Amino acid sequence: MISEKNTLIGHIVEASGSNFVAQLISEEEGFVPELTIDGHNVRIGQLGSYLMVRQSGIFVLVIVESMWQELDAEGELIRMLRVNPLGEITAKGGFDRGVAHFPTTGAEIHLVTAATLEVLFSKYSAADFKVGKLSTMDAVDVYLDPDAFFGRHAAILGQSGSGKSWSVTSFIQSTLRSMPNAHIIILDLHGEYGTKDWDPSSSPPFPDDKVRCVKAADLEIPYWLLTYEELVELLIDTDDPNSSVQIAFIRGALLELKREANEHLNLGYITVDSPIYFSLEELYKRIRAANETTADFGKTKTALTGKFDQMMVRLLSRMNDTRYNFLLKPEKRNSSESLPGLMRDFVGLGEKNAKVTVLDLSAVPFDVQPVVTAQIARLAFEFNFWNPQCREFPLFVVAEEAHSYIPRGHESGYQGAKHSFERIAKAGRKYAVGLCVVSQRPKELSETVLSQCSSFICLRITNPDDQEYVRALVPDSAHGILESLTSLSQGEAIAVGEAVPTPVRFRVTMPDPPPNAQDIEYAGMWSRGPEETDVEHIVECWRRQRR
């Protein structure tokens, strides 16, 4: 009979390197579908639950992948389990990933008590980075290893409505409670983590004294911080037959302008990528002059005459578009001396000291979004790359909707953003710059970025292509538990990778307060909601590009 003292439920009948098959004991031998252990109800063979394989002093922790019934040779009904090995429990109660001593057929398979699971999942409890509770046993808290999660990059993946924003909020709230000197930068593409101008009731889901919300227009990430490559992407259409002439001319003009505008700094060596001021209006004048250049008293055209028509139209139209003012017409960041102030605001060391900096990019034009996100990633990397005390001041960048500006393919206009984030993914760990990509379409996200993530928080994913892609990213031992990706409830996740001692299905702690990302109540609004709305205000916001 199964009890708190006798937890035997079956025996291994087949073993391979990736999974074991077990036959459960019969009803005559004491099988029951559900019992109470340590005051908790346990369903035998529940998918995603943990079991222990014991044999000759070896204890292998396994997770249930599937359960079925079949008839044996004598026509008797038997219950079978397929389980995936996760690691070994040591004599001192510790846990080692991987299996060095594989059990043979006949090995006993036992239930795992709540006390054992608490010891297992409390491995990283010293840092108190608690993110939720075990789905199959809600008395067991789940902790993440903050050094692995923040320092070796992470990915939070799930379809729309699965709870990504709530998970991000919950994780950061837990971080601020346990690590109050954090330095987190959030790229907020939909205004979910800040205050919305049109909704006075909205507010950041983090303590007021620890968060600063900055709109892109107020932060002012100026054009003169763009690299030469990014400036070319912004100003030049590569399909223009004269693009090669334009690119070559821009390089020389840019170098001259930077040298002329910064002679007083005595920098010495200046390149086209040096983060120093130059006048965009002066650049336009030089382009126009080159475009109108003639020889022989105006009788003969030069190699540059008329080669910049399309580029001039492109540049002038953007300079006259108020949506681009924060980038092309900065009011505060109009000198090289303003860069330290920008960097202080960026990492939370500005006039209002903050541990979480929310960069609201919701009003940034779609076509310039990759340029802005590239600058944010580059500023984060460069800040600690040149910081001698970078190991004492680690940064963590949360890239919401990452697939929209860090694409997998080689799309025109996205190369700057892709390069900046891939540089953090590949080298950020050395300079204490961590990255968390949040996406509903992992297959459309940069392969390089995802391959460098050591931890994955997977919420519900129903798209077959995305499911297969995620399974290919994680270790083989987690493939079984990922079979349940489509059946996860809202706010339920599967964590795999270095931040957890073993793959785990858990329920994320509800954020308090939640982000500004609640589902719309269609039934309620359409049955008892207002019959009118302020159309004039909507048009005003549209015209002013203000949300």
XYZ file of N, CA and C in Angstrom, residues 216-217 220-223 234-235 280 314-331 363-372 545:
114
model
N 10.671 58.442 -25.001
C 11.799 58.595 -25.925
C 12.034 60.062 -26.271
N 10.934 60.819 -26.401
C 11.062 62.232 -26.755
C 11.744 63.019 -25.647
N 15.629 61.906 -25.364
C 16.405 62.436 -26.498
C 17.672 61.629 -26.756
N 17.521 60.635 -27.600
C 18.681 59.867 -28.058
C 19.094 60.483 -29.393
N 20.081 61.381 -29.397
C 20.336 62.221 -30.573
C 20.985 61.467 -31.729
N 20.784 62.024 -32.909
C 21.304 61.437 -34.140
C 22.816 61.294 -34.122
N 19.652 55.036 -41.930
C 18.597 56.025 -41.716
C 18.445 56.966 -42.900
N 19.548 57.359 -43.532
C 19.515 58.426 -44.531
C 19.549 57.951 -45.973
N 23.571 68.350 -38.005
C 22.869 67.686 -39.094
C 22.503 68.693 -40.184
N 14.829 62.423 -48.794
C 14.652 61.532 -47.640
C 15.053 62.232 -46.339
N 16.220 62.894 -46.347
C 16.708 63.565 -45.145
C 15.833 64.755 -44.774
N 15.469 65.564 -45.752
C 14.677 66.761 -45.481
C 13.286 66.394 -44.967
N 12.696 65.358 -45.537
C 11.351 64.961 -45.094
C 11.368 64.500 -43.640
N 12.425 63.838 -43.242
C 12.510 63.377 -41.859
C 12.845 64.518 -40.909
N 13.651 65.444 -41.362
C 13.967 66.590 -40.508
C 12.733 67.461 -40.274
N 11.803 67.472 -41.230
C 10.590 68.275 -41.102
C 9.429 67.517 -40.461
N 9.626 66.243 -40.180
C 8.592 65.409 -39.549
C 8.767 65.496 -38.033
N 7.778 66.067 -37.344
C 7.894 66.281 -35.896
C 8.040 64.974 -35.117
N 7.621 63.865 -35.698
C 7.752 62.582 -34.998
C 9.208 62.212 -34.760
N 10.109 62.782 -35.559
C 11.526 62.450 -35.461
C 12.323 63.491 -34.675
N 11.621 64.456 -34.071
C 12.329 65.536 -33.380
C 13.226 65.024 -32.256
N 12.765 64.008 -31.524
C 13.561 63.489 -30.403
C 14.897 62.924 -30.885
N 14.956 62.545 -32.148
C 16.172 61.957 -32.702
C 16.963 62.966 -33.527
N 16.277 63.696 -34.398
C 16.963 64.555 -35.366
C 17.048 66.019 -34.943
N 16.205 66.441 -33.987
C 16.249 67.829 -33.514
C 16.257 67.877 -31.988
N 17.275 67.329 -31.368
C 17.313 67.321 -29.900
C 17.461 68.741 -29.351
N 16.783 68.999 -28.240
C 16.862 70.319 -27.603
C 17.867 70.326 -26.457
N 5.377 55.770 -28.663
C 5.093 56.818 -29.647
C 6.183 56.936 -30.712
N 7.174 56.064 -30.674
C 8.256 56.115 -31.666
C 7.749 55.572 -33.002
N 7.938 56.280 -34.104
C 7.492 55.797 -35.413
C 8.053 54.405 -35.718
N 7.230 53.599 -36.354
C 7.609 52.213 -36.605
C 8.913 52.100 -37.383
N 9.091 52.976 -38.404
C 10.255 52.838 -39.267
C 11.551 53.285 -38.601
N 11.462 54.065 -37.503
C 12.679 54.494 -36.827
C 12.901 53.691 -35.539
N 11.960 52.820 -35.210
C 12.074 52.002 -34.001
C 13.365 51.181 -33.950
N 13.773 50.536 -35.041
C 15.035 49.778 -34.994
C 16.242 50.649 -34.679
N 16.251 51.897 -35.186
C 17.376 52.793 -34.931
C 17.450 53.159 -33.454
N 16.289 53.453 -32.854
C 16.250 53.845 -31.446
C 16.638 52.676 -30.550
N 0.778 63.043 -32.134
C 1.577 61.828 -31.895
C 1.836 61.648 -30.394
